[in-house]
CSV table of C-alpha atoms in Angstrom, one decimal:
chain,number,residue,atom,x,y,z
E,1,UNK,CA,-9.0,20.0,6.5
E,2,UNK,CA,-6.2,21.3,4.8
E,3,UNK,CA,-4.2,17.9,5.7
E,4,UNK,CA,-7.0,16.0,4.2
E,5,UNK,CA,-6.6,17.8,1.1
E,6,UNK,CA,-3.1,17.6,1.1
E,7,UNK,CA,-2.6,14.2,1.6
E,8,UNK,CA,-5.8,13.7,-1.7
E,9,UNK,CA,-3.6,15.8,-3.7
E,10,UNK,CA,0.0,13.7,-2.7
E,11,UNK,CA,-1.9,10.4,-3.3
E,12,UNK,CA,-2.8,11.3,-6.9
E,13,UNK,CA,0.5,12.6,-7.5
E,14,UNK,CA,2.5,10.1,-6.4
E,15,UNK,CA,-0.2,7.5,-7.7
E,16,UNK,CA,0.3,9.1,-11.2
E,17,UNK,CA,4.1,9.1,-11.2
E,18,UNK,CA,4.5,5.8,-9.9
E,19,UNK,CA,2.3,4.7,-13.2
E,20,UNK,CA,4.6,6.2,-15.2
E,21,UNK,CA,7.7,4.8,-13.7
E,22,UNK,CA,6.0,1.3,-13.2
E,23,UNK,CA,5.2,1.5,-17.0
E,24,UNK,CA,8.9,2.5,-17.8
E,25,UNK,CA,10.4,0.2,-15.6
E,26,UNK,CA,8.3,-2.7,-16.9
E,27,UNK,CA,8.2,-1.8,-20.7
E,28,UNK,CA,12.1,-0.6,-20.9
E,29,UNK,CA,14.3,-1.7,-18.0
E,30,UNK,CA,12.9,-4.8,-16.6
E,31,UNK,CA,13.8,-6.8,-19.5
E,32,UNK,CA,17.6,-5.5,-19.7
E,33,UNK,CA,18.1,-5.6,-15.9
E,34,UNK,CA,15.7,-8.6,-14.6
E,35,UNK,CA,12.9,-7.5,-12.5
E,36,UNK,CA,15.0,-7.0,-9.5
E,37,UNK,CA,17.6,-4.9,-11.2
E,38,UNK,CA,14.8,-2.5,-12.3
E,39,UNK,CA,12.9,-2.1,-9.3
E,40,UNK,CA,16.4,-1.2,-7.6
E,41,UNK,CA,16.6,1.4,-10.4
E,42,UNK,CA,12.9,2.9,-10.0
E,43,UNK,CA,13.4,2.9,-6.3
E,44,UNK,CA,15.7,5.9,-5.3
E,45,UNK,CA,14.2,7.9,-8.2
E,46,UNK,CA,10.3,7.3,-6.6
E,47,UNK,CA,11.8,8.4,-2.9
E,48,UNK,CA,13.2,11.1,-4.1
E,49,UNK,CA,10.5,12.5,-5.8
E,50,UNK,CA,8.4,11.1,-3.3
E,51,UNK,CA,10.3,13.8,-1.0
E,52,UNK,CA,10.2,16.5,-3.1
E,53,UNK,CA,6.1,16.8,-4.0
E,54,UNK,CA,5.3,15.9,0.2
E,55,UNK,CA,7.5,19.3,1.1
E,56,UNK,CA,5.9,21.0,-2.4
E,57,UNK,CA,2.5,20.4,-1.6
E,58,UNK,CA,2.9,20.9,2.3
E,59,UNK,CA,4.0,24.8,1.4
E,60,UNK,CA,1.5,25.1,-1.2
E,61,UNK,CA,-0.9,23.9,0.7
E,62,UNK,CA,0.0,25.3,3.8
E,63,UNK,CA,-0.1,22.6,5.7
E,64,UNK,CA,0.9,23.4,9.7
E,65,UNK,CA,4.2,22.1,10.9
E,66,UNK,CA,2.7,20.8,13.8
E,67,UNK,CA,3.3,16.9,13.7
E,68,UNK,CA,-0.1,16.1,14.1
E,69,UNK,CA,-1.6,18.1,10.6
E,70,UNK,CA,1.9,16.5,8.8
E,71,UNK,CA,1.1,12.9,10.1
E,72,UNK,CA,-2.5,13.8,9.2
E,73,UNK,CA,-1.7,14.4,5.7
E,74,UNK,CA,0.7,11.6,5.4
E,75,UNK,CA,-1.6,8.5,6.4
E,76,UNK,CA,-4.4,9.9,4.4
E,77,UNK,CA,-2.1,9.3,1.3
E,78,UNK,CA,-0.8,6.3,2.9
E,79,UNK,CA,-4.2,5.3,3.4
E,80,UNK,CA,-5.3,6.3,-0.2
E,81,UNK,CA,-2.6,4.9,-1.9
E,82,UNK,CA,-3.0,1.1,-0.2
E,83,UNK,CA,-6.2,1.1,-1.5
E,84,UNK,CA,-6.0,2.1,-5.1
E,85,UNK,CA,-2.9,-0.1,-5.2
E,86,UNK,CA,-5.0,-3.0,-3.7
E,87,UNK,CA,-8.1,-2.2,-6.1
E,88,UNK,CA,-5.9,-2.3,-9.0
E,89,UNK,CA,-3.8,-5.5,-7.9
E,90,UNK,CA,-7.7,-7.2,-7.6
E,91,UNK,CA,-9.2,-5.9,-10.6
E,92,UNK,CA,-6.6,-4.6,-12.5
């Protein structure tokens, strides 16, 4: 359970920051650096963060190191974060 609602909690935050970067990136640095440029910008900045609120939210959560409740918690944001992306791309 605790997985489950860890992996909730790193979909919306993850989903959340990569709005605001997307919107940045878009909106600010796309048309200076091309579209490639930017992404290549955004990119290290989203992993990193990406890194930081996964171990954040495993200790506040308490998530068990065992590699089972960590891969747990991983594809349920995986999983959550395909499919907002996906809903958004279709009706977005």
């Amino acid at each position: 359970m605790r997985s489950a609602r860890a992996g909730g909690l790193y979909f919306l935050a993850a989903f959340a920051l990569g709005s605001v970067l997307g919107t940045i990136r878009v909106l600010a640095i796309a048309p200076r650096l091309g579209e490639l440029g930017a992404v290549l910008l955004e990119l290290p900045i989203m992993l990193a963060a990406s890194w930081l609120l996964s171990s954040a939210i495993t200790r506040r959560l308490g998530v068990p190191p065992a590699p089972a409740a960590r891969l747990a918690m991983g594809l349920t944001g995986l999983v959550l974060l395909m499919t907002a992306e996906s809903l958004l791309g279709l009706y977005g």
